[in-house]
Every structure is written in C-alpha cells, then in structure tokens.
XYZ file of C-alpha atoms in Angstrom:
386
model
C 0.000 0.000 0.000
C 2.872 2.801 1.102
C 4.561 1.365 -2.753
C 1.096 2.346 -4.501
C 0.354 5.453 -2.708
C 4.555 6.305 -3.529
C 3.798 5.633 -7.044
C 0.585 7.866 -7.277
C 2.207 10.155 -5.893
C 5.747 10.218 -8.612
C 2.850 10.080 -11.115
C 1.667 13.281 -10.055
C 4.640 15.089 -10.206
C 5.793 16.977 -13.391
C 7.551 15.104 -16.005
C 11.339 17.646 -15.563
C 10.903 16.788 -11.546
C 10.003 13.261 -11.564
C 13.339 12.351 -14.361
C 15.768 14.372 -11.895
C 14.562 12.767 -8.744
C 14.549 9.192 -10.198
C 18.380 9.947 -11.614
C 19.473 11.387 -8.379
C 17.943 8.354 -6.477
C 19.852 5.925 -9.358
C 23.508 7.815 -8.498
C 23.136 7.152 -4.379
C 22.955 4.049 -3.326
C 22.476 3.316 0.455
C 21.471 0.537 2.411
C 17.133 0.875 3.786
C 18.600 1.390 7.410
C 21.829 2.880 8.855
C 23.202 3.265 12.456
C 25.062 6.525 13.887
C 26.362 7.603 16.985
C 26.368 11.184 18.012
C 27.101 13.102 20.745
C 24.102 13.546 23.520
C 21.093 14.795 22.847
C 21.330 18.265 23.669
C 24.218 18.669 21.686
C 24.405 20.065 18.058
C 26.294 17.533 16.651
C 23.354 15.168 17.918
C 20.848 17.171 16.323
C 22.883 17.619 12.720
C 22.996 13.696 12.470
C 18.951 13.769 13.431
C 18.574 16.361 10.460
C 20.944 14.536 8.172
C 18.859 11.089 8.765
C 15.815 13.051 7.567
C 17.336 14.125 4.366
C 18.219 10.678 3.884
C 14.829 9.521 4.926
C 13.201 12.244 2.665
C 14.862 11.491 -0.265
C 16.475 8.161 -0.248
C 14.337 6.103 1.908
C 17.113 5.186 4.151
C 16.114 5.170 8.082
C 19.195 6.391 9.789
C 19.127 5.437 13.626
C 21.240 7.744 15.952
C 22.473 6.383 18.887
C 23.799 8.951 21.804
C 26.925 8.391 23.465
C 28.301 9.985 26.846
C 32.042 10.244 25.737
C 34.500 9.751 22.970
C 35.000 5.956 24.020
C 31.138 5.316 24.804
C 30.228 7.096 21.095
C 33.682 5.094 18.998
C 33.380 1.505 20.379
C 29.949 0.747 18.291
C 31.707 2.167 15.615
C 34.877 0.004 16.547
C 32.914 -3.113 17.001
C 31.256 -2.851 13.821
C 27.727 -2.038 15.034
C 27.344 1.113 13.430
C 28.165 2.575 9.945
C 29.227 6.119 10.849
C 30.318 8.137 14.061
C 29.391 11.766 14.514
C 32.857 12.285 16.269
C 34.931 15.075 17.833
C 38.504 15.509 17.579
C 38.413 12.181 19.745
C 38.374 10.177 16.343
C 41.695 11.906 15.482
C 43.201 10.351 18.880
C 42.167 7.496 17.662
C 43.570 7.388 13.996
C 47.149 8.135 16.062
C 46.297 5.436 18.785
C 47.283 8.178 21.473
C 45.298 9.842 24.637
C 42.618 7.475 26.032
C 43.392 5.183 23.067
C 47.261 4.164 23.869
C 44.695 1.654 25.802
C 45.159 -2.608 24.775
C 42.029 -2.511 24.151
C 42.164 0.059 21.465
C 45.323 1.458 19.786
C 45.516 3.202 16.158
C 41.921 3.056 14.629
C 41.352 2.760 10.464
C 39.496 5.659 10.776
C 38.706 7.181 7.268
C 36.684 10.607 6.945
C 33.427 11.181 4.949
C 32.526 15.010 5.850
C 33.046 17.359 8.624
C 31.514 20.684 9.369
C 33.078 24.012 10.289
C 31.010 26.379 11.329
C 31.012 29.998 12.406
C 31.918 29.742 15.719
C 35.446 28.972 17.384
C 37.404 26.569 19.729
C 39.027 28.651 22.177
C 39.654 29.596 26.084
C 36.863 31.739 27.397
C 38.629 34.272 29.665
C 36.657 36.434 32.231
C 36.120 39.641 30.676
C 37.907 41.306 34.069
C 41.267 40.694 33.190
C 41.820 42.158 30.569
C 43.418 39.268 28.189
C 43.856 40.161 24.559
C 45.802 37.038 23.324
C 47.192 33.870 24.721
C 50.336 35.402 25.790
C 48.227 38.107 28.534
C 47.673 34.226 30.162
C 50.919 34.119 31.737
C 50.322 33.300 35.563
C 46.660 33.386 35.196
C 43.905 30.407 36.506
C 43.264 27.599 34.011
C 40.557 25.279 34.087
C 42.168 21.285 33.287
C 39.174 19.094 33.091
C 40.069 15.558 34.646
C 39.466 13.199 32.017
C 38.725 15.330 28.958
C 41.577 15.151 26.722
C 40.110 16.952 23.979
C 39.514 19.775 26.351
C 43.226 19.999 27.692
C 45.003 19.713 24.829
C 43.166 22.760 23.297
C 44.167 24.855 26.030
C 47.731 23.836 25.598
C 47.684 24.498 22.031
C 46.010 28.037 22.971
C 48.604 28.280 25.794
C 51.989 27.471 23.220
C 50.597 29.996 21.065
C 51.362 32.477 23.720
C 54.951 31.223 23.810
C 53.506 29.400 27.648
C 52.964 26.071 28.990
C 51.144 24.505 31.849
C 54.147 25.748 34.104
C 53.859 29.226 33.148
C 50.068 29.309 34.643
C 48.612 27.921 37.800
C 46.734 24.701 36.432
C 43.042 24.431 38.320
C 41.740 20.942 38.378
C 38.079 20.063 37.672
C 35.714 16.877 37.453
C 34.189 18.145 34.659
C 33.428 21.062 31.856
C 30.657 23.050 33.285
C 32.135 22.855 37.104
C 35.034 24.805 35.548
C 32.541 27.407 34.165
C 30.917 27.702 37.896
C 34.487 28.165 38.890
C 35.335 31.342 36.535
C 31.730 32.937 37.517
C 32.711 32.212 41.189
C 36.510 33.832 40.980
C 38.342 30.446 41.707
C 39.772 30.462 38.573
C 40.260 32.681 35.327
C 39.388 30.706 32.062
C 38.321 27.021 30.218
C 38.742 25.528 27.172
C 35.186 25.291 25.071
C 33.385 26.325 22.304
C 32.265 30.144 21.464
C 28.382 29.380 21.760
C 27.993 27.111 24.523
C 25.668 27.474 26.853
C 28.637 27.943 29.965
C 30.258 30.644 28.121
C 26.451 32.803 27.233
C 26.540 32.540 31.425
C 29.722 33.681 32.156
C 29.062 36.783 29.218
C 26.496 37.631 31.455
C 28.156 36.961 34.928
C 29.437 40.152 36.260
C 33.012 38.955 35.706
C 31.594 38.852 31.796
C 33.494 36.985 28.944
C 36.548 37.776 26.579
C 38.361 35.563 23.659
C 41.946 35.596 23.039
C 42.756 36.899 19.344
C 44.830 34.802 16.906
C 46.661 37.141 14.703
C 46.746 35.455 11.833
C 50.292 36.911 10.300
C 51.445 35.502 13.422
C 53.905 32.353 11.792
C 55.677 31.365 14.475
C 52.613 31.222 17.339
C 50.646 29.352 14.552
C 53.531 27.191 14.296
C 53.864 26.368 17.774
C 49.901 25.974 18.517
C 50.245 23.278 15.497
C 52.950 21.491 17.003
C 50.722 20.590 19.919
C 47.514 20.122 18.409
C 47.751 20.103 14.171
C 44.274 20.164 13.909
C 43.483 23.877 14.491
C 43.019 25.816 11.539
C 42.691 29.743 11.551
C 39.327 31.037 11.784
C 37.053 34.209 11.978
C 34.909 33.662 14.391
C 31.443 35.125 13.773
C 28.956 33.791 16.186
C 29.867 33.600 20.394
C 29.211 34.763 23.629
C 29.984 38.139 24.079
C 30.143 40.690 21.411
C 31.373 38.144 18.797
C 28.866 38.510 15.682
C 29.317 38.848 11.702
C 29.528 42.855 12.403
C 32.482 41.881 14.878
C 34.687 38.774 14.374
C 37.364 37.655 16.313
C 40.334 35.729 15.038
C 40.485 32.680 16.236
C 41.412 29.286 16.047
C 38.598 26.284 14.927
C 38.554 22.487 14.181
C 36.089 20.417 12.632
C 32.774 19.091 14.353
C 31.474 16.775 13.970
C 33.670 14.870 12.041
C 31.777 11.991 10.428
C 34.287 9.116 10.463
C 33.790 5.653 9.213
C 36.123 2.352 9.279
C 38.265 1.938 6.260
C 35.952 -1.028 5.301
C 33.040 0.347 5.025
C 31.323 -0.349 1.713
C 32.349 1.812 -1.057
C 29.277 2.344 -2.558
C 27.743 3.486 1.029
C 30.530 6.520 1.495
C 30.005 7.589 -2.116
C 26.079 7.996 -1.700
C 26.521 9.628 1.562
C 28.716 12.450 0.346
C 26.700 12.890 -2.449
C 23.832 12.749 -1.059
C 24.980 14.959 1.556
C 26.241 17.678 -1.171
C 23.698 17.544 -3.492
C 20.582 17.720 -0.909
C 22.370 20.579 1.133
C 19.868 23.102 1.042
C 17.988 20.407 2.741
C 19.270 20.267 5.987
C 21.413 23.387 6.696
C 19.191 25.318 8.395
C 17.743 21.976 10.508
C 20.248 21.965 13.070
C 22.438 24.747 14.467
C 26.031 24.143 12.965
C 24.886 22.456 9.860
C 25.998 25.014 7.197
C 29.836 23.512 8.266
C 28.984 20.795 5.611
C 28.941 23.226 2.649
C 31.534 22.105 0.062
C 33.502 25.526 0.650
C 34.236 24.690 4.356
C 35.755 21.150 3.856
C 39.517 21.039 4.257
C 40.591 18.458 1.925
C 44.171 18.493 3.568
C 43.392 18.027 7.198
C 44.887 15.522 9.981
C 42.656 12.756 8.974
C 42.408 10.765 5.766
C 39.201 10.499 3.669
C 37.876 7.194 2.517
C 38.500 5.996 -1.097
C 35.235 6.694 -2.142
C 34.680 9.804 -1.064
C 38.124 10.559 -3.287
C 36.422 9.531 -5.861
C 33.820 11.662 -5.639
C 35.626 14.789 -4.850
C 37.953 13.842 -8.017
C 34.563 13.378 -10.315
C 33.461 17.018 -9.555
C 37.078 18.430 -10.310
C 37.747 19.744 -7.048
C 41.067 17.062 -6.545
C 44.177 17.736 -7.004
C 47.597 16.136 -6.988
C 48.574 17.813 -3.919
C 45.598 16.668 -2.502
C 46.386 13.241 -3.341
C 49.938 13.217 -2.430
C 48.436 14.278 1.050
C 45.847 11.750 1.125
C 48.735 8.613 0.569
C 51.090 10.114 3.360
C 48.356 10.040 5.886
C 46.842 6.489 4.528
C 50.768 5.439 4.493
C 51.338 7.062 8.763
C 47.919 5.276 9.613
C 49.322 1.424 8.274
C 52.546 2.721 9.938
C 50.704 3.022 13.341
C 48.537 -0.126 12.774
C 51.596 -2.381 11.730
C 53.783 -1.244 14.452
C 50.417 -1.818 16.953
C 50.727 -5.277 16.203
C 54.158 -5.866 16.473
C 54.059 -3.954 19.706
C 50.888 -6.638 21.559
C 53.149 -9.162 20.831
C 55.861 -8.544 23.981
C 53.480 -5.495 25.227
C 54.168 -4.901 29.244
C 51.058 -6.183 30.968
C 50.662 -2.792 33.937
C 48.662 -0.414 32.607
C 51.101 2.770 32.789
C 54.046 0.486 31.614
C 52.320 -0.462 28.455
C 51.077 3.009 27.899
C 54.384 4.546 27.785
C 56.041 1.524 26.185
C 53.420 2.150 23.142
C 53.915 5.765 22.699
C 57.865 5.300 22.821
C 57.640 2.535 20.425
C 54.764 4.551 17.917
C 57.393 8.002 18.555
C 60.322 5.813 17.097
C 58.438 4.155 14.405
C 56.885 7.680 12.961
C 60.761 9.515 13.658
C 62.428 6.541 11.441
C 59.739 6.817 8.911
C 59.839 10.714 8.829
C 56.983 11.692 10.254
C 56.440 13.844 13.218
C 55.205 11.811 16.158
C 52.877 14.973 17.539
C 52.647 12.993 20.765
C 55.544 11.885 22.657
C-alpha cells in the first residue's frame, strides 16, 4: 500500500521533476537502514545527524538510527565493534587514527578511521577568559587560573595548544583541576579560577558573558607564523578562523580571530562499503539546502568549508567523488597517501608492539607511545605525541 500510494504520488509530479529525482535516487545508493552515533542529545552535533537522517529519509528512503553516546569511548566503540556505519565524532576520532590519549589503551590502539565530511562552522574553539582581566591574546595568560578538566583530553590539549601559542605552557600558569566542563565554568563565575577551554556558543560561556566577571576571547593574529607554528605542534588540527557567532560581542559585524577544528567529524572504518561513502557524500552535497538550516552548525557541511588536507584521511570513495566534480588535485592526493601510508605505519607497528606489550597499565602506555614516537621519527613523520 505505502509502494502504490509512492507511485501515485511520482505520477503526479511533473515530467522535468520526476526524471531528476529518479536519476538522483539511481547515483546514491544506500542501504534501507543505517546506524550513527552522536554526541548527547542536547548537543548540536546530535541534532545535525537527526537532520541529516531526515534528508536521507526524505529522499532516499534510508532510516538512519542515531544512537547517543556519553564520551569519545562510549560514542567510537559501536563504531569500533562494527555495530554502526558512521560516528558523529569530535577531535576524539583523530586520537584514535594516532592510537594516542585514552586510546594508547590494549584494548584500542591506532583506529582505520577514514573521513566522509566534517563541518566548520562559524563559531570557534578557544579559552573563554573572564572579561575582568583584561586578556587580549594567549600570551596576557601568563600566571593566570586555568581550568584542566580531569578526564577530557580533547579539552586539555586545546588549552595547551592556545597556551603554546602564547609562547607558555602549563608551568607558566597555575593549572586548576576540575571533574568536569561546566564545574570549571561555575568556577570562573565564582573567581576560583580565570578561564576554560570550550566552544564560542555554549551554553557555559552565554553565562559567564552575562556573569558580572563577563566573557573575553583571546585573538589569533593570523600573520602571526611562528605562534601558529607552535599551537600546530601541539595540536595540528586547528586551523585559523574568523569567528562570527559567540558569547559576548562576537557577531558577523564583529569577528574575532580565532582558532577552529572540525565538528562533527563523520568518520567511518576503512571497510566500510564503497558504494555506502560515495552515496553519503553525495547525497549529503547535493541535498544541502535540505538540511542546513535543521540543526544549528549544519551550514559547516557546505563544500567551501571542507579542508581536503586536514589531519585525517578520507575514505577511497569519497576521493572519488571529490575527483569526479574536479575539485582534486595532486597535492591533494599526495596528502591523502602520506596520511593512509602514517595510519598502516601506526597499525603495523600496533601489532608488532601486543606481541611482547608490558602487561601494567602505565608500563604499556608509555612503552606504546615510545615505540609509535620511534616508528613515525624513522619513517619521517612527526610523532605529535611523545
């Protein structure tokens, strides 16, 4: 009955409509039902995959379930165990391509994590900094309060990048421990400490903007080489951006230079079926005007904003596709085979490394990250994390 009442339907339509649809539907193909994980609920990046799986619902009849997850490790392992085709990541699935953080674990280790799309939005990744101290850029930081979130590596490791751009480390501040992300933001609005790592519209910085301490955001000059540089060094994923939406008095009629990274980042295993990543960037491309105003953030997926020479490397198929619309280039391919050649690097010299691995936790940690440093160094590569 839903096949007949389908078909009355197409045989309503006008004759120019009903041949694009059916060609468009004859280029994607993608399997009835799909599985995602997301972040939570209340996030954005939960809400883009939501909007996404009604696109594909709309126009490819393909039911896309999104599962929820926690953390990084609660939202990769479905994705590691092979129970779901796609993750709506964070910068978590690049920790997990290097097999480094909360994955130099035995039970996890370099991941073949390929890319299909990311989205970069207008707002920024940076340290919200109460607006009573007058901090202009990441160097003004020097001996101030900052948040480190127990457990968050993501978190942490922005503020260090932030931190190096300054020309500072952890030792040049006074480090404030915290159990989690929005405690810290209690902590800045209570004066116990002076700024956190998070993103320039969450809901933690909008309450601090309107604490009385208020809210400011470090600038990024971007003619600044050798702060860029060093930022990059600690976390290579940051890319310079002008940040147009935020707490505060960011808008489009005042932007602040900043530093942003992908999210999400929709990742998928190496192995996932070719014919699967190719419909899902296309699809994704060609229905665009379809979801981008569904869920904030989802304009990030816009051709323009996808850095095809990022950390990560993108799965074959979705090559393909960017090479059949002209828009790949040798560069761009020379890039793509170092980072599919440093990923088999990591996975080869995983396995080697299980095979006389020490069995206490903190022993085989640092054994693995020694052994993955020396690998990447003889290989010429840069390590990152050492």
């Amino acid at each position: 009955m839903r096949q007949l009442s389908r078909s009355i339907v197409l045989a309503a339509l006008p004759l120019s409509l009903l041949s694009t649809s059916m060609v468009q539907a004859a280029e994607v193909e993608l399997p009835g039902t799909m599985a995602w994980t997301a972040y939570g609920t209340n996030s954005s990046g939960y809400a883009q995959a939501v909007a996404i799986g009604n696109m594909l619902q709309n126009q490819y009849g393909t039911s896309v379930r999104v599962l929820p997850g926690d953390n990084d490790v609660s939202r990769m392992t479905p994705l590691k165990q092979g129970r779901v085709d796609l993750c709506a990541c964070g910068i978590a699935s690049y920790y997990g391509a290097e097999g480094v953080l909360m994955f130099a674990d035995r039970d996890w280790g370099p991941q073949p994590i390929r890319v299909i799309t990311t989205s970069t939005a207008s707002f920024g990744l940076s340290l919200a900094v109460a607006g009573d101290l007058d901090v202009e850029t990441p160097a003004d930081l020097a001996g101030k309060r900052i948040a480190y979130i127990r457990g968050d590596d993501a978190l942490n490791k922005g503020t260090e990048a932030y931190l190096a751009f300054g020309g500072l480390t952890w030792d040049d501040v006074e480090r404030v421990d915290y159990p989690g992300y929005a405690r810290s933001f209690d902590g800045i609005i209570a004066g116990d400490v002076d700024a956190s790592f998070t993103t320039t519209v969450t809901p933690p910085a909008q309450q601090l903007a309107s604490s009385p301490r208020g809210i400011s955001w470090p600038v990024l000059d971007p003619d600044d080489a050798e702060g860029w540089q060093r930022m990059l060094a600690i976390a290579p994923y940051f890319q310079p951006h002008e940040v147009t939406a935020g707490a505060g008095d960011i808008s489009a009629d005042n932007p602040v230079p900043s530093a942003s990274y992908p999210y999400p980042i929709v990742v998928a295993n190496q192995d996932l079926d070719d014919k699967v990543a190719y419909g899902l960037i296309k699809a994704l491309q060609d229905n665009y005007d379809d979801y981008k105003d569904a869920a904030p953030g989802a304009v990030g997926y816009a051709f323009e904003h996808q850095d095809l020479t990022w950390v990560l490397p993108f799965h074959d198929a979705v090559v393909e596709y960017y090479k059949e619309i002209g828009e790949w280039t040798d560069e761009m391919q020379a890039h793509q085979d170092s980072l599919v050649e440093r990923q088999q690097l990591l996975l080869e010299t995983w396995n080697a490394f299980l095979e006389d691995a020490p069995s206490e936790e903190d022993e085989f940690r640092d054994a693995w990250m020694q052994a993955r440093a020396k690998a990447l160094s003889d290989a010429g590569f840069d390590p990152v994390f050492e």
